[in-house]
Structures are given as structure tokens and as C-alpha cells.
Amino acid sequence: GESVGLHLPTLSVQEGDNSIINCAYSNSASDYFIWYKQESGKGPQFIIDIRSNMDKRQGQRVTVLLNKTVKHLSLQIAATQPGDSAVYFCAEVAGAQKLVFGQGTRLTINP
Amino acid sequence: DAGITQSPRHKVTETGTPVTLRCHQTENHRYMYWYRQDPGHGLRLIHYSYGVKDTDKGEVSDGYSVSRSKTEDFLLTLESATSSQTSVYFCAISVGTGPGETQYFGPGTRLLVL
């Protein structure tokens, strides 16, 4: 597959452990946030989103936490599996503006 | 891929030639987008459309034009391809009512300009 990013931050975890991927966003006016997963050779895939009036949202095996005070977003993946290996992007939206994507974090799973 | 297809999936072309990439959706969503993805830059918006014949520029629009004559198709044209336009191009649609709503992406087109 294509190289999504040659110098991406990388997180390596053991299979079965929990993963936490962090994202710092830039615009304090951003009111909507999305996490995407991108596997090699594929387009970004929606995982979970959160509005700025929330500080936590849970999905299936994933949880997103939002800390507006420090402009920080995190994605927690429970019981990490080999299929979770991918690049993960956060994206922010301010008002009616377009999505602004972060640089991404590469998650690798060790057997 | 939310009913989004892109064609071609791979293309090799020479500097100075025109190239058109096609994005097709099957669900009549109003908003469509073209992004490019390059190492070290993440996803960057080229152009977007908010309806038939309604388009606007993104952050990296120079050297690109778009057209949307039908709801389902959004075309991206490189009038005269340059090596700096070698990239992976993704189309996306927004399923909400505004431009910042959740976007779903197509499978991508890998373009190599020699």
C-alpha cells in the first residue's frame, strides 16, 4: 500500500492491551471532532465522533475523550487486535468550516 | 465506502498532460470533496462542492479545477500535470447538512506524474 506518512508518530502495543492515541487540536472554536482509521491502500474510515458539549463518547471497543481546556482529544481502543493496525487521524471542525485533519499516528500491534 | 467509487484507481501520466479523476456517489449527498494525501502533510482539501455547479476552493487548489454537472459525479482535473501533483487523491462525501459534518471517503486514486 501507499506510504501514508513517512515520519508519523508510532505507537506499538501488545495484542490484547489497550491503546491510547492522542491528538492536540489547534482551534479553540472547534465544536466537532472525528477519529478516522486508515489501513494501507484504503481510504480513511470513520470510527467515532464527539461534539464539544460532551467530554466522552463510547463505541464498540473505542472511547473518545475530549478535554477542551487543553485542546486535547484521545482515542482509546480496548483489547487491541491485529486488525487495529492502521494510521489513525483526528479531524476537527469549527462552526460551518471544513474538516481539518491532524497528521496521524501509526498503530502497530505486536503479537 | 458509503457508495463512493473513484476512477481510475491508479494512473501514470507525463508532465504537462491533462488528467481527470472521477468521483461517483450513489446516495445523492449534497457535499462532495477532493483531498490529496502526501507523506508529512496528512489530508489536504483541494476543492469541494455544495451542489450541482456549486464549487469552492480548498487550501491546495492551485493547479486543479473541478466540475459538478450532476449530483452523483464530482470531477477533478489537473489541466497540466506536474510532478508535485504525484499523490493519492481521495474523494469524500458529507452525510450531514453542512460542510463540516461527518465525511466518508472513497478508496482513493494513486497518481504518478513522471
PDB file of N, CA and C in Angstrom, chain B residues 23-89:
ATOM      1  N   CYS B  23     -15.143  11.009  -9.298  1.00  0.00           N
ATOM      2  CA  CYS B  23     -15.735  10.511  -8.070  1.00  0.00           C
ATOM      3  C   CYS B  23     -17.225  10.351  -8.309  1.00  0.00           C
ATOM      4  N   HIS B  24     -17.736   9.196  -7.954  1.00  0.00           N
ATOM      5  CA  HIS B  24     -19.157   8.903  -8.165  1.00  0.00           C
ATOM      6  C   HIS B  24     -19.781   8.427  -6.861  1.00  0.00           C
ATOM      7  N   GLN B  25     -20.940   8.996  -6.536  1.00  0.00           N
ATOM      8  CA  GLN B  25     -21.670   8.564  -5.341  1.00  0.00           C
ATOM      9  C   GLN B  25     -23.071   8.148  -5.739  1.00  0.00           C
ATOM     10  N   THR B  26     -23.638   7.270  -4.940  1.00  0.00           N
ATOM     11  CA  THR B  26     -24.941   6.698  -5.302  1.00  0.00           C
ATOM     12  C   THR B  26     -26.069   7.168  -4.392  1.00  0.00           C
ATOM     13  N   GLU B  27     -25.770   8.072  -3.434  1.00  0.00           N
ATOM     14  CA  GLU B  27     -26.767   8.383  -2.405  1.00  0.00           C
ATOM     15  C   GLU B  27     -27.224   9.838  -2.399  1.00  0.00           C
ATOM     16  N   ASN B  28     -26.926  10.578  -3.462  1.00  0.00           N
ATOM     17  CA  ASN B  28     -27.443  11.955  -3.606  1.00  0.00           C
ATOM     18  C   ASN B  28     -27.033  12.910  -2.485  1.00  0.00           C
ATOM     19  N   HIS B  29     -25.857  12.731  -1.951  1.00  0.00           N
ATOM     20  CA  HIS B  29     -25.393  13.675  -0.926  1.00  0.00           C
ATOM     21  C   HIS B  29     -24.996  14.987  -1.578  1.00  0.00           C
ATOM     22  N   ARG B  30     -25.268  16.052  -0.856  1.00  0.00           N
ATOM     23  CA  ARG B  30     -25.053  17.380  -1.422  1.00  0.00           C
ATOM     24  C   ARG B  30     -23.570  17.751  -1.495  1.00  0.00           C
ATOM     25  N   TYR B  31     -22.853  17.473  -0.393  1.00  0.00           N
ATOM     26  CA  TYR B  31     -21.461  17.914  -0.309  1.00  0.00           C
ATOM     27  C   TYR B  31     -20.506  16.815  -0.765  1.00  0.00           C
ATOM     28  N   MET B  32     -19.571  17.206  -1.620  1.00  0.00           N
ATOM     29  CA  MET B  32     -18.514  16.305  -2.072  1.00  0.00           C
ATOM     30  C   MET B  32     -17.188  17.044  -2.013  1.00  0.00           C
ATOM     31  N   TYR B  33     -16.112  16.287  -1.819  1.00  0.00           N
ATOM     32  CA  TYR B  33     -14.801  16.874  -1.568  1.00  0.00           C
ATOM     33  C   TYR B  33     -13.719  16.105  -2.318  1.00  0.00           C
ATOM     34  N   TRP B  34     -12.686  16.825  -2.654  1.00  0.00           N
ATOM     35  CA  TRP B  34     -11.458  16.202  -3.150  1.00  0.00           C
ATOM     36  C   TRP B  34     -10.306  16.575  -2.218  1.00  0.00           C
ATOM     37  N   TYR B  35      -9.567  15.546  -1.781  1.00  0.00           N
ATOM     38  CA  TYR B  35      -8.389  15.725  -0.945  1.00  0.00           C
ATOM     39  C   TYR B  35      -7.195  15.075  -1.640  1.00  0.00           C
ATOM     40  N   ARG B  36      -6.025  15.547  -1.266  1.00  0.00           N
ATOM     41  CA  ARG B  36      -4.820  14.816  -1.611  1.00  0.00           C
ATOM     42  C   ARG B  36      -4.102  14.427  -0.328  1.00  0.00           C
ATOM     43  N   GLN B  37      -3.394  13.319  -0.380  1.00  0.00           N
ATOM     44  CA  GLN B  37      -2.697  12.832   0.799  1.00  0.00           C
ATOM     45  C   GLN B  37      -1.254  12.562   0.447  1.00  0.00           C
ATOM     46  N   ASP B  38      -0.372  13.222   1.160  1.00  0.00           N
ATOM     47  CA  ASP B  38       1.064  13.114   0.911  1.00  0.00           C
ATOM     48  C   ASP B  38       1.789  12.869   2.227  1.00  0.00           C
ATOM     49  N   PRO B  39       2.899  12.153   2.190  1.00  0.00           N
ATOM     50  CA  PRO B  39       3.691  11.933   3.407  1.00  0.00           C
ATOM     51  C   PRO B  39       4.061  13.266   4.059  1.00  0.00           C
ATOM     52  N   GLY B  40       3.830  13.343   5.354  1.00  0.00           N
ATOM     53  CA  GLY B  40       4.185  14.548   6.089  1.00  0.00           C
ATOM     54  C   GLY B  40       3.145  15.643   6.053  1.00  0.00           C
ATOM     55  N   HIS B  41       2.089  15.471   5.251  1.00  0.00           N
ATOM     56  CA  HIS B  41       1.069  16.524   5.142  1.00  0.00           C
ATOM     57  C   HIS B  41      -0.323  16.051   5.483  1.00  0.00           C
ATOM     58  N   GLY B  42      -0.520  14.804   5.711  1.00  0.00           N
ATOM     59  CA  GLY B  42      -1.866  14.331   6.009  1.00  0.00           C
ATOM     60  C   GLY B  42      -2.798  14.566   4.840  1.00  0.00           C
ATOM     61  N   LEU B  43      -4.062  14.769   5.132  1.00  0.00           N
ATOM     62  CA  LEU B  43      -5.085  15.015   4.114  1.00  0.00           C
ATOM     63  C   LEU B  43      -5.294  16.515   3.964  1.00  0.00           C
ATOM     64  N   ARG B  44      -5.218  16.987   2.740  1.00  0.00           N
ATOM     65  CA  ARG B  44      -5.415  18.403   2.481  1.00  0.00           C
ATOM     66  C   ARG B  44      -6.519  18.599   1.447  1.00  0.00           C
ATOM     67  N   LEU B  45      -7.398  19.544   1.719  1.00  0.00           N
ATOM     68  CA  LEU B  45      -8.556  19.774   0.875  1.00  0.00           C
ATOM     69  C   LEU B  45      -8.156  20.549  -0.381  1.00  0.00           C
ATOM     70  N   ILE B  46      -8.575  20.032  -1.538  1.00  0.00           N
ATOM     71  CA  ILE B  46      -8.271  20.688  -2.816  1.00  0.00           C
ATOM     72  C   ILE B  46      -9.438  21.586  -3.225  1.00  0.00           C
ATOM     73  N   HIS B  47     -10.586  20.969  -3.400  1.00  0.00           N
ATOM     74  CA  HIS B  47     -11.824  21.669  -3.752  1.00  0.00           C
ATOM     75  C   HIS B  47     -12.977  20.917  -3.120  1.00  0.00           C
ATOM     76  N   TYR B  48     -14.100  21.609  -3.000  1.00  0.00           N
ATOM     77  CA  TYR B  48     -15.293  20.918  -2.576  1.00  0.00           C
ATOM     78  C   TYR B  48     -16.507  21.467  -3.325  1.00  0.00           C
ATOM     79  N   SER B  49     -17.595  20.745  -3.250  1.00  0.00           N
ATOM     80  CA  SER B  49     -18.821  21.151  -3.932  1.00  0.00           C
ATOM     81  C   SER B  49     -19.985  21.056  -2.959  1.00  0.00           C
ATOM     82  N   TYR B  50     -20.864  22.065  -3.022  1.00  0.00           N
ATOM     83  CA  TYR B  50     -22.040  22.062  -2.162  1.00  0.00           C
ATOM     84  C   TYR B  50     -23.322  21.957  -2.972  1.00  0.00           C
ATOM     85  N   GLY B  51     -23.188  21.510  -4.195  1.00  0.00           N
ATOM     86  CA  GLY B  51     -24.348  21.272  -5.047  1.00  0.00           C
ATOM     87  C   GLY B  51     -23.936  21.292  -6.502  1.00  0.00           C
ATOM     88  N   VAL B  52     -24.887  20.945  -7.357  1.00  0.00           N
ATOM     89  CA  VAL B  52     -24.601  20.961  -8.791  1.00  0.00           C
ATOM     90  C   VAL B  52     -24.170  22.358  -9.219  1.00  0.00           C
ATOM     91  N   LYS B  53     -23.044  22.412  -9.880  1.00  0.00           N
ATOM     92  CA  LYS B  53     -22.437  23.643 -10.392  1.00  0.00           C
ATOM     93  C   LYS B  53     -21.967  24.593  -9.283  1.00  0.00           C
ATOM     94  N   ASP B  54     -22.004  24.165  -8.040  1.00  0.00           N
ATOM     95  CA  ASP B  54     -21.528  24.994  -6.932  1.00  0.00           C
ATOM     96  C   ASP B  54     -20.278  24.388  -6.333  1.00  0.00           C
ATOM     97  N   THR B  55     -19.151  25.075  -6.515  1.00  0.00           N
ATOM     98  CA  THR B  55     -17.890  24.561  -6.004  1.00  0.00           C
ATOM     99  C   THR B  55     -17.109  25.689  -5.343  1.00  0.00           C
ATOM    100  N   ASP B  56     -16.126  25.295  -4.544  1.00  0.00           N
ATOM    101  CA  ASP B  56     -15.287  26.294  -3.881  1.00  0.00           C
ATOM    102  C   ASP B  56     -13.909  25.700  -3.661  1.00  0.00           C
ATOM    103  N   LYS B  57     -12.942  26.593  -3.442  1.00  0.00           N
ATOM    104  CA  LYS B  57     -11.559  26.151  -3.299  1.00  0.00           C
ATOM    105  C   LYS B  57     -11.254  25.708  -1.882  1.00  0.00           C
ATOM    106  N   GLY B  58     -10.299  24.776  -1.787  1.00  0.00           N
ATOM    107  CA  GLY B  58      -9.753  24.383  -0.509  1.00  0.00           C
ATOM    108  C   GLY B  58      -8.385  25.000  -0.318  1.00  0.00           C
ATOM    109  N   GLU B  59      -7.587  24.409   0.542  1.00  0.00           N
ATOM    110  CA  GLU B  59      -6.295  25.004   0.880  1.00  0.00           C
ATOM    111  C   GLU B  59      -5.211  24.778  -0.157  1.00  0.00           C
ATOM    112  N   VAL B  60      -5.366  23.791  -1.047  1.00  0.00           N
ATOM    113  CA  VAL B  60      -4.321  23.495  -2.030  1.00  0.00           C
ATOM    114  C   VAL B  60      -4.928  23.391  -3.431  1.00  0.00           C
ATOM    115  N   SER B  61      -5.638  24.422  -3.847  1.00  0.00           N
ATOM    116  CA  SER B  61      -6.403  24.356  -5.093  1.00  0.00           C
ATOM    117  C   SER B  61      -5.597  24.718  -6.349  1.00  0.00           C
ATOM    118  N   ASP B  62      -4.455  25.332  -6.183  1.00  0.00           N
ATOM    119  CA  ASP B  62      -3.683  25.758  -7.359  1.00  0.00           C
ATOM    120  C   ASP B  62      -3.312  24.564  -8.231  1.00  0.00           C
ATOM    121  N   GLY B  63      -3.585  24.708  -9.539  1.00  0.00           N
ATOM    122  CA  GLY B  63      -3.263  23.646 -10.490  1.00  0.00           C
ATOM    123  C   GLY B  63      -4.378  22.638 -10.683  1.00  0.00           C
ATOM    124  N   TYR B  64      -5.491  22.842  -9.956  1.00  0.00           N
ATOM    125  CA  TYR B  64      -6.631  21.921 -10.037  1.00  0.00           C
ATOM    126  C   TYR B  64      -7.911  22.689 -10.371  1.00  0.00           C
ATOM    127  N   SER B  65      -8.782  22.026 -11.108  1.00  0.00           N
ATOM    128  CA  SER B  65     -10.129  22.543 -11.303  1.00  0.00           C
ATOM    129  C   SER B  65     -11.112  21.400 -11.087  1.00  0.00           C
ATOM    130  N   VAL B  66     -12.357  21.758 -10.816  1.00  0.00           N
ATOM    131  CA  VAL B  66     -13.374  20.741 -10.568  1.00  0.00           C
ATOM    132  C   VAL B  66     -14.634  21.100 -11.329  1.00  0.00           C
ATOM    133  N   SER B  67     -15.464  20.087 -11.497  1.00  0.00           N
ATOM    134  CA  SER B  67     -16.784  20.328 -12.086  1.00  0.00           C
ATOM    135  C   SER B  67     -17.774  19.350 -11.491  1.00  0.00           C
ATOM    136  N   ARG B  68     -19.001  19.864 -11.374  1.00  0.00           N
ATOM    137  CA  ARG B  68     -20.075  19.009 -10.872  1.00  0.00           C
ATOM    138  C   ARG B  68     -21.333  19.346 -11.657  1.00  0.00           C
ATOM    139  N   SER B  69     -21.568  18.576 -12.690  1.00  0.00           N
ATOM    140  CA  SER B  69     -22.735  18.797 -13.545  1.00  0.00           C
ATOM    141  C   SER B  69     -23.915  17.929 -13.130  1.00  0.00           C
ATOM    142  N   LYS B  70     -23.635  16.908 -12.329  1.00  0.00           N
ATOM    143  CA  LYS B  70     -24.689  16.044 -11.798  1.00  0.00           C
ATOM    144  C   LYS B  70     -24.411  15.806 -10.312  1.00  0.00           C
ATOM    145  N   THR B  71     -25.450  15.582  -9.551  1.00  0.00           N
ATOM    146  CA  THR B  71     -25.280  15.358  -8.114  1.00  0.00           C
ATOM    147  C   THR B  71     -24.308  14.230  -7.833  1.00  0.00           C
ATOM    148  N   GLU B  72     -24.367  13.186  -8.632  1.00  0.00           N
ATOM    149  CA  GLU B  72     -23.604  11.985  -8.317  1.00  0.00           C
ATOM    150  C   GLU B  72     -22.142  12.020  -8.734  1.00  0.00           C
ATOM    151  N   ASP B  73     -21.750  12.956  -9.569  1.00  0.00           N
ATOM    152  CA  ASP B  73     -20.368  12.967 -10.074  1.00  0.00           C
ATOM    153  C   ASP B  73     -19.636  14.265  -9.749  1.00  0.00           C
ATOM    154  N   PHE B  74     -18.413  14.109  -9.288  1.00  0.00           N
ATOM    155  CA  PHE B  74     -17.561  15.260  -8.977  1.00  0.00           C
ATOM    156  C   PHE B  74     -16.210  14.973  -9.625  1.00  0.00           C
ATOM    157  N   LEU B  75     -15.842  15.787 -10.588  1.00  0.00           N
ATOM    158  CA  LEU B  75     -14.622  15.555 -11.357  1.00  0.00           C
ATOM    159  C   LEU B  75     -13.505  16.492 -10.912  1.00  0.00           C
ATOM    160  N   LEU B  76     -12.329  15.951 -10.815  1.00  0.00           N
ATOM    161  CA  LEU B  76     -11.132  16.735 -10.502  1.00  0.00           C
ATOM    162  C   LEU B  76     -10.208  16.688 -11.714  1.00  0.00           C
ATOM    163  N   THR B  77      -9.822  17.874 -12.201  1.00  0.00           N
ATOM    164  CA  THR B  77      -8.965  17.942 -13.385  1.00  0.00           C
ATOM    165  C   THR B  77      -7.651  18.636 -13.067  1.00  0.00           C
ATOM    166  N   LEU B  78      -6.587  18.002 -13.503  1.00  0.00           N
ATOM    167  CA  LEU B  78      -5.274  18.620 -13.489  1.00  0.00           C
ATOM    168  C   LEU B  78      -5.031  19.071 -14.922  1.00  0.00           C
ATOM    169  N   GLU B  79      -5.075  20.361 -15.156  1.00  0.00           N
ATOM    170  CA  GLU B  79      -5.023  20.872 -16.521  1.00  0.00           C
ATOM    171  C   GLU B  79      -3.706  20.528 -17.200  1.00  0.00           C
ATOM    172  N   SER B  80      -2.633  20.596 -16.449  1.00  0.00           N
ATOM    173  CA  SER B  80      -1.299  20.281 -16.974  1.00  0.00           C
ATOM    174  C   SER B  80      -0.508  19.688 -15.815  1.00  0.00           C
ATOM    175  N   ALA B  81      -0.492  18.376 -15.752  1.00  0.00           N
ATOM    176  CA  ALA B  81       0.050  17.703 -14.571  1.00  0.00           C
ATOM    177  C   ALA B  81       1.532  18.020 -14.348  1.00  0.00           C
ATOM    178  N   THR B  82       1.890  18.157 -13.091  1.00  0.00           N
ATOM    179  CA  THR B  82       3.281  18.365 -12.693  1.00  0.00           C
ATOM    180  C   THR B  82       3.688  17.274 -11.709  1.00  0.00           C
ATOM    181  N   SER B  83       4.984  17.083 -11.557  1.00  0.00           N
ATOM    182  CA  SER B  83       5.470  16.029 -10.663  1.00  0.00           C
ATOM    183  C   SER B  83       5.034  16.279  -9.223  1.00  0.00           C
ATOM    184  N   SER B  84       4.830  17.538  -8.854  1.00  0.00           N
ATOM    185  CA  SER B  84       4.389  17.849  -7.483  1.00  0.00           C
ATOM    186  C   SER B  84       2.952  17.401  -7.224  1.00  0.00           C
ATOM    187  N   GLN B  85       2.250  17.018  -8.282  1.00  0.00           N
ATOM    188  CA  GLN B  85       0.891  16.533  -8.132  1.00  0.00           C
ATOM    189  C   GLN B  85       0.824  15.014  -8.023  1.00  0.00           C
ATOM    190  N   THR B  86       1.976  14.380  -8.011  1.00  0.00           N
ATOM    191  CA  THR B  86       2.018  12.961  -7.673  1.00  0.00           C
ATOM    192  C   THR B  86       1.529  12.804  -6.243  1.00  0.00           C
ATOM    193  N   SER B  87       0.490  11.993  -6.052  1.00  0.00           N
ATOM    194  CA  SER B  87      -0.140  11.916  -4.747  1.00  0.00           C
ATOM    195  C   SER B  87      -1.204  10.824  -4.781  1.00  0.00           C
ATOM    196  N   VAL B  88      -1.814  10.633  -3.638  1.00  0.00           N
ATOM    197  CA  VAL B  88      -3.017   9.811  -3.558  1.00  0.00           C
ATOM    198  C   VAL B  88      -4.190  10.756  -3.360  1.00  0.00           C
ATOM    199  N   TYR B  89      -5.192  10.613  -4.211  1.00  0.00           N
ATOM    200  CA  TYR B  89      -6.332  11.518  -4.195  1.00  0.00           C
ATOM    201  C   TYR B  89      -7.562  10.787  -3.650  1.00  0.00           C
TER     202      TYR B  89
END
